[in-house]
Short mmCIF file of C-alpha atoms and ligand atoms in Angstrom, two decimals:
data_model
loop_
_atom_site.label_atom_id
_atom_site.label_comp_id
_atom_site.label_asym_id
_atom_site.label_seq_id
_atom_site.Cartn_x
_atom_site.Cartn_y
_atom_site.Cartn_z
CA UNK A 27 81.19 111.25 111.76
CA UNK A 28 84.74 110.79 110.26
CA UNK A 29 84.81 110.97 106.52
CA UNK A 30 87.78 109.24 105.02
CA UNK A 31 88.95 111.73 102.48
CA UNK A 32 91.44 109.24 100.98
CA UNK A 33 88.65 107.07 99.57
CA UNK A 34 87.79 107.89 96.06
CA UNK A 35 84.80 106.14 94.41
CA UNK A 36 84.65 105.01 90.78
CA UNK A 37 82.20 107.82 89.97
CA UNK A 38 84.27 110.49 91.61
CA UNK A 39 87.36 109.23 89.73
CA UNK A 40 85.77 109.22 86.28
CA UNK A 41 84.23 112.65 86.89
CA UNK A 42 87.55 114.00 87.98
CA UNK A 43 89.22 112.55 84.83
CA UNK A 44 86.56 114.15 82.71
CA UNK A 45 87.46 117.60 83.99
CA UNK A 46 90.62 117.45 81.91
CA UNK A 47 88.41 117.17 78.81
CA UNK A 48 85.97 120.02 78.67
CA UNK A 49 84.34 118.51 75.47
CA UNK A 50 83.66 115.16 77.18
CA UNK A 51 79.94 114.25 77.12
CA UNK A 52 80.22 111.84 80.10
CA UNK A 53 79.15 108.84 77.88
CA UNK A 54 82.37 106.94 78.69
CA UNK A 55 82.07 107.55 82.40
CA UNK A 56 78.47 106.42 82.24
CA UNK A 57 79.58 103.15 80.49
CA UNK A 58 81.92 102.33 83.35
CA UNK A 59 79.14 103.06 85.83
CA UNK A 60 76.77 100.79 83.90
CA UNK A 61 79.22 97.98 83.71
CA UNK A 62 79.97 98.43 87.45
CA UNK A 63 76.30 98.25 88.32
CA UNK A 64 75.59 95.17 86.34
CA UNK A 65 78.72 93.61 87.91
CA UNK A 66 77.38 94.28 91.37
CA UNK A 67 74.32 92.21 90.58
CA UNK A 68 76.38 89.44 89.08
CA UNK A 69 78.60 89.50 92.23
CA UNK A 70 75.72 88.92 94.39
CA UNK A 71 74.70 85.78 92.46
CA UNK A 72 78.39 84.56 92.19
CA UNK A 73 78.63 84.87 95.99
CA UNK A 74 75.51 82.73 96.54
CA UNK A 75 76.11 80.37 93.80
CA UNK A 76 76.71 77.56 96.39
CA UNK A 77 73.53 78.35 98.12
CA UNK A 78 70.83 78.45 95.49
CA UNK A 79 69.89 76.34 92.51
CA UNK A 80 71.99 78.39 90.11
CA UNK A 81 74.79 75.97 89.58
CA UNK A 82 75.11 73.50 86.84
CA UNK A 83 74.38 73.71 83.19
CA UNK A 84 71.51 75.82 81.69
CA UNK A 85 71.00 72.83 79.33
CA UNK A 86 72.10 74.74 76.25
CA UNK A 87 75.51 75.19 74.37
CA UNK A 88 76.83 78.64 73.41
CA UNK A 89 77.88 79.61 69.87
CA UNK A 90 81.38 78.16 70.47
CA UNK A 91 79.70 74.71 71.17
CA UNK A 92 80.54 74.88 74.94
CA UNK A 93 78.18 74.21 77.82
CA UNK A 94 76.43 77.42 79.05
CA UNK A 95 76.25 77.61 82.81
CA UNK A 96 73.35 79.37 84.37
CA UNK A 97 75.44 82.14 85.76
CA UNK A 98 76.71 82.83 82.22
CA UNK A 99 73.30 83.46 81.07
CA UNK A 100 72.36 85.54 84.02
CA UNK A 101 75.55 87.66 83.63
CA UNK A 102 74.97 88.13 79.98
CA UNK A 103 71.35 89.24 80.56
CA UNK A 104 72.39 91.67 83.40
CA UNK A 105 75.09 93.40 81.29
CA UNK A 106 72.91 93.66 78.22
CA UNK A 107 70.04 94.81 80.17
CA UNK A 108 71.90 97.58 81.98
CA UNK A 109 73.64 98.80 78.83
CA UNK A 110 70.39 98.72 76.82
CA UNK A 111 68.80 101.10 79.36
CA UNK A 112 71.90 103.30 79.60
CA UNK A 113 72.65 106.25 77.53
CA UNK A 114 76.02 105.48 76.13
CA UNK A 115 75.94 102.29 74.29
CA UNK A 116 74.54 101.66 70.80
CA UNK A 117 74.98 97.86 70.86
CA UNK A 118 76.85 94.95 72.45
CA UNK A 119 78.84 91.98 70.94
CA UNK A 120 78.92 89.11 73.59
CA UNK A 121 80.62 85.78 73.69
CA UNK A 122 77.28 84.25 74.56
CA UNK A 123 75.36 85.67 71.51
CA UNK A 124 75.64 84.59 67.93
CA UNK A 125 75.23 88.04 66.56
CA UNK A 126 75.56 91.59 67.75
CA UNK A 127 72.76 92.95 69.82
CA UNK A 128 71.78 96.33 68.34
CA UNK A 129 69.91 98.69 70.73
CA UNK A 130 67.77 100.24 68.04
CA UNK A 131 66.08 103.07 69.89
CA UNK A 132 66.41 106.82 69.75
CA UNK A 133 68.90 107.32 72.59
CA UNK A 134 71.08 104.30 71.78
CA UNK A 135 71.31 105.38 68.08
CA UNK A 136 72.79 108.62 69.34
CA UNK A 137 75.33 106.80 71.47
CA UNK A 138 78.93 107.06 70.59
CA UNK A 139 80.14 103.69 71.86
CA UNK A 140 79.69 99.96 71.27
CA UNK A 141 80.93 97.36 73.80
CA UNK A 142 82.15 93.79 73.39
CA UNK A 143 82.32 91.43 76.37
CA UNK A 144 82.92 87.97 77.79
CA UNK A 145 80.16 88.23 80.46
CA UNK A 146 81.63 85.37 82.58
CA UNK A 147 85.19 84.28 81.86
CA UNK A 148 86.32 80.97 83.46
CA UNK A 149 82.76 79.72 83.94
CA UNK A 150 84.29 76.26 84.08
CA UNK A 151 85.38 77.38 87.66
CA UNK A 152 81.99 78.46 88.99
CA UNK A 153 81.21 75.20 90.44
CA UNK A 154 84.39 74.88 92.39
CA UNK A 155 84.57 78.36 93.94
CA UNK A 156 87.47 79.71 92.01
CA UNK A 157 87.76 83.21 90.77
CA UNK A 158 85.98 84.20 87.53
CA UNK A 159 85.53 87.47 85.85
CA UNK A 160 83.93 89.76 83.22
CA UNK A 161 86.03 91.27 80.42
CA UNK A 162 84.97 94.18 78.31
CA UNK A 163 86.12 96.38 75.47
CA UNK A 164 84.77 99.71 74.22
CA UNK A 165 85.06 101.24 70.77
CA UNK A 166 83.90 104.37 69.21
CA UNK A 167 81.42 103.69 66.41
CA UNK A 168 82.44 104.03 62.95
CA UNK A 169 78.87 103.98 61.72
CA UNK A 170 76.70 107.08 61.28
CA UNK A 171 75.44 108.57 64.49
CA UNK A 172 71.68 108.64 64.76
CA UNK A 173 71.33 105.31 63.08
CA UNK A 174 71.57 101.78 64.50
CA UNK A 175 75.20 100.55 64.96
CA UNK A 176 76.42 97.84 62.43
CA UNK A 177 78.84 94.97 62.42
CA UNK A 178 81.66 97.27 61.20
CA UNK A 179 81.63 98.99 64.63
CA UNK A 180 82.55 95.70 66.31
CA UNK A 181 85.20 94.42 63.77
CA UNK A 182 87.68 97.11 64.51
CA UNK A 183 91.30 96.27 65.46
CA UNK A 184 92.19 96.28 69.10
CA UNK A 185 94.38 99.36 68.62
CA UNK A 186 91.13 101.47 68.20
CA UNK A 187 89.84 100.64 71.61
CA UNK A 188 88.93 103.66 73.57
CA UNK A 189 88.86 101.74 76.83
CA UNK A 190 88.83 98.18 78.21
CA UNK A 191 88.45 96.62 81.52
CA UNK A 192 87.52 93.66 83.63
CA UNK A 193 85.87 92.71 86.89
CA UNK A 194 87.17 89.89 88.98
CA UNK A 195 84.86 88.09 91.38
CA UNK A 196 87.49 86.73 93.72
CA UNK A 197 88.54 87.00 97.37
CA UNK A 198 87.38 90.51 96.73
CA UNK A 199 85.57 91.99 93.75
CA UNK A 200 87.59 94.35 91.61
CA UNK A 201 86.95 96.43 88.66
CA UNK A 202 90.05 97.43 86.71
CA UNK A 203 89.83 99.60 83.61
CA UNK A 204 92.26 101.34 81.22
CA UNK A 205 92.06 104.23 78.90
CA UNK A 206 95.11 105.41 77.02
CA UNK A 207 95.86 107.57 80.12
CA UNK A 208 96.43 104.72 82.53
CA UNK A 209 95.12 101.57 84.24
CA UNK A 210 93.26 101.93 87.57
CA UNK A 211 91.73 99.37 89.77
CA UNK A 212 88.80 99.73 92.20
CA UNK A 213 87.80 97.34 94.94
CA UNK A 214 84.08 96.82 95.73
CA UNK A 215 83.41 97.95 99.21
CA UNK A 216 80.58 95.66 100.03
CA UNK A 217 79.59 97.65 103.04
CA UNK A 218 78.69 100.72 101.03
CA UNK A 219 78.20 99.21 97.69
CA UNK A 220 80.84 101.37 96.09
CA UNK A 221 83.96 100.59 93.99
CA UNK A 222 86.72 102.53 95.59
CA UNK A 223 90.15 103.30 94.08
CA UNK A 224 92.51 100.70 95.66
CA UNK A 225 95.08 100.25 92.78
CA UNK A 226 95.90 103.67 91.22
CA UNK A 227 98.01 103.83 88.04
CA UNK A 228 98.72 100.06 87.86
CA UNK A 229 102.12 99.42 86.14
CA UNK A 230 103.00 95.97 84.90
CA UNK A 231 106.51 95.11 86.30
CA UNK A 232 109.08 94.83 83.50
CA UNK A 233 109.87 91.29 84.64
CA UNK A 234 108.57 88.64 86.97
CA UNK A 235 108.87 85.09 88.10
CA UNK A 236 105.50 83.66 87.14
CA UNK A 237 104.63 81.86 83.88
CA UNK A 238 101.08 80.73 83.34
CA UNK A 239 100.27 78.05 80.78
CA UNK A 240 98.25 74.83 80.52
CA UNK A 241 101.00 72.24 80.78
CA UNK A 242 98.58 69.47 79.96
CA UNK A 243 98.78 70.62 76.28
CA UNK A 244 102.66 70.71 76.36
CA UNK A 245 103.20 68.09 73.70
CA UNK A 246 100.61 69.71 71.40
CA UNK A 247 102.41 73.18 71.40
CA UNK A 248 104.74 74.24 68.66
CA UNK A 249 108.46 73.68 69.17
CA UNK A 250 109.30 77.21 69.94
CA UNK A 251 106.68 77.45 72.77
CA UNK A 252 107.87 74.07 74.24
CA UNK A 253 111.44 75.49 74.23
CA UNK A 254 110.39 78.53 76.02
CA UNK A 255 108.44 76.64 78.69
CA UNK A 256 111.58 74.57 79.19
CA UNK A 257 113.55 77.77 79.55
CA UNK A 258 111.05 78.93 82.24
CA UNK A 259 111.56 75.62 84.14
CA UNK A 260 115.29 75.97 84.06
CA UNK A 261 115.67 79.63 85.13
CA UNK A 262 118.58 80.02 87.56
CA UNK A 263 118.79 82.61 90.34
CA UNK A 264 121.35 84.62 88.38
CA UNK A 265 118.84 84.86 85.48
CA UNK A 266 115.99 86.11 87.63
CA UNK A 267 114.75 82.63 88.49
CA UNK A 268 113.54 80.29 89.68
CA UNK A 269 110.25 80.79 87.97
CA UNK A 270 106.92 79.64 89.37
CA UNK A 271 104.06 78.14 87.44
CA UNK A 272 100.62 79.47 88.18
CA UNK A 273 97.51 78.60 86.10
CA UNK A 274 93.96 79.18 87.47
CA UNK A 275 92.01 78.45 84.35
CA UNK A 276 90.35 81.90 84.52
CA UNK A 277 92.41 84.08 82.32
CA UNK A 278 91.16 87.25 83.83
CA UNK A 279 92.49 86.11 87.22
CA UNK A 280 95.73 84.85 85.80
CA UNK A 281 96.43 88.00 83.78
CA UNK A 282 95.43 90.26 86.81
CA UNK A 283 97.91 88.47 89.01
CA UNK A 284 100.66 88.76 86.49
CA UNK A 285 99.79 92.39 85.88
CA UNK A 286 100.29 93.20 89.49
CA UNK A 287 103.21 90.93 90.30
CA UNK A 288 104.92 90.52 86.92
CA UNK A 289 104.76 87.42 84.78
CA UNK A 290 103.73 85.98 81.43
CA UNK A 291 100.50 84.17 80.42
CA UNK A 292 100.26 81.97 77.34
CA UNK A 293 97.41 80.36 75.62
CA UNK A 294 99.21 79.08 72.43
CA UNK A 295 97.68 77.30 69.43
CA UNK A 296 98.01 73.51 69.48
CA UNK A 297 98.61 71.08 66.62
CA UNK A 298 94.84 70.35 66.57
CA UNK A 299 93.60 73.90 67.31
CA UNK A 300 96.31 76.25 65.77
CA UNK A 301 94.21 79.31 66.78
CA UNK A 302 94.04 78.18 70.44
CA UNK A 303 90.84 78.68 72.51
CA UNK A 304 90.64 82.37 73.45
CA UNK A 305 88.52 84.80 71.58
CA UNK A 306 90.21 87.85 69.95
CA UNK A 307 87.41 90.38 70.48
CA UNK A 308 86.20 89.40 73.89
CA UNK A 309 89.36 88.27 75.82
CA UNK A 310 92.65 88.93 73.90
CA UNK A 311 92.05 92.59 72.76
CA UNK A 312 90.72 94.01 76.05
CA UNK A 313 93.45 92.37 78.07
CA UNK A 314 96.12 93.33 75.48
CA UNK A 315 95.06 96.92 75.66
CA UNK A 316 95.10 96.95 79.55
CA UNK A 317 98.51 95.29 79.71
CA UNK A 318 100.07 97.48 77.06
CA UNK A 319 98.79 100.67 78.65
CA UNK A 320 100.43 99.35 81.88
CA UNK A 321 103.78 98.81 80.13
CA UNK A 322 103.57 95.15 79.16
CA UNK A 323 103.20 93.37 75.80
CA UNK A 324 100.76 91.13 73.94
CA UNK A 325 101.20 89.07 70.75
CA UNK A 326 99.68 86.16 68.91
CA UNK A 327 103.05 84.71 68.29
CA UNK A 328 103.27 86.54 64.93
CA UNK A 329 102.06 90.13 65.47
CA UNK A 330 100.89 92.44 68.11
CA UNK A 331 97.40 91.41 69.14
CA UNK A 332 96.13 95.05 68.97
CA UNK A 333 97.18 95.17 65.19
CA UNK A 334 95.16 92.14 64.09
CA UNK A 335 92.21 93.20 61.89
CA UNK A 336 89.18 90.95 62.95
CA UNK A 337 87.24 89.30 60.20
CA UNK A 338 84.59 87.70 62.45
CA UNK A 339 82.92 88.33 65.76
CA UNK A 340 83.85 85.05 67.48
CA UNK A 341 87.31 84.45 66.00
CA UNK A 342 89.91 82.79 68.16
CA UNK A 343 93.60 83.74 68.56
CA UNK A 344 96.67 82.38 70.34
CA UNK A 345 97.73 84.79 73.13
CA UNK A 346 101.02 85.58 74.79
CA UNK A 347 100.77 88.46 77.16
CA UNK A 348 102.73 89.96 80.11
CA UNK A 349 105.87 91.61 81.40
CA UNK A 350 107.74 93.30 78.70
CA UNK A 351 111.13 91.69 79.21
CA UNK A 352 109.68 88.18 79.50
CA UNK A 353 107.79 88.69 76.33
CA UNK A 354 110.89 89.83 74.50
CA UNK A 355 112.67 86.64 75.63
CA UNK A 356 109.67 84.48 74.50
CA UNK A 357 109.74 86.15 71.12
CA UNK A 358 113.22 84.96 70.51
CA UNK A 359 111.88 81.38 70.70
CA UNK A 360 108.55 81.79 68.77
P1 LIG B 14 85.68 79.24 79.97
O1 LIG B 14 85.08 80.63 80.23
O2 LIG B 14 85.05 78.45 78.98
O3 LIG B 14 85.78 78.57 81.34
O4 LIG B 14 87.14 79.48 79.36
C1 LIG B 14 88.06 80.03 80.14
C2 LIG B 14 89.31 80.31 79.28
C3 LIG B 14 90.33 81.29 79.99
O5 LIG B 14 89.74 82.19 80.98
C4 LIG B 14 91.20 80.27 80.58
O6 LIG B 14 92.45 80.82 80.73
C5 LIG B 14 91.23 79.17 79.55
O7 LIG B 14 89.95 79.20 79.00
C6 LIG B 14 91.40 77.83 80.28
O8 LIG B 14 91.41 76.88 79.20
P2 LIG B 14 92.11 75.51 79.46
O9 LIG B 14 91.30 74.68 80.36
O10 LIG B 14 92.09 74.83 78.09
O11 LIG B 14 93.56 75.69 79.94
#
């Protein structure tokens, strides 16, 4: 039997990374494995969403007042269930739960990390077979080890993230994660049920030709944002244009594409909703961390996303994120 030595699985990769840190306990690697495992289960359900009675509303609304789809509930339960039974996570903050979920047992209380997540981002796209994703963010606890984690562990600024990642359920299923050492992407090989390293050391191109924004809100954006969108539409070849507008409505997929190809994603505040729609802790911070490690930038229009000190679990934030030189140009308008 031929063994393809070029293939490196997620577990092999994280173990190899750990070798550079003799003091590492393996808890972080085990968190990635837990997220990958739960995502495989979610992936199975996502793939058969058109076949079984799993589509449609679960009949309840989440804490944001939005309809909760059945798959959101399923994904949330899977991730929390796997993390609860793992050895590395003291508790979870989820977009789908009002409050933090504290795993108050002996092993979890000794765990170093807490995790925040949007278990199924872009859930409005489930019914129409468009890419959706899971986004997560990992922090070292600030509360005392050996005791249950507290809300302070979750309300840390994004610059304290130890790691962040996402899983895209798309034409293939990919897990991408970042630590301060780099961003790496793993594609799920369905035949063997393993994530294999397919996108090593992802770098966000300094510039690109893609801008992603909901044009339907154009006249509700602030003047500076409208000016920048006009600039995007008018880019000449000599200025790196023409630009292309791409907007999936699943931020994780939009940001992933722009991370690989170069581009800018914007979800600005509007006149009626100055803080926009996206959640700082579950969506903006993890993606800002990943994009910054890859060489890009992320702001809320006034300051670096990662420097915002959160005051509440479900707080929203405008987001501008992407290739560094495009972000610099945007900043001259906003
Ligand atoms: P949801 O998970 O409720 O479908 O929200 C998705 C988020 C984000 O992923 C996406 O970019 C944005 O909402 C789309 O919102 P608009 O439809 O307002 O553009």
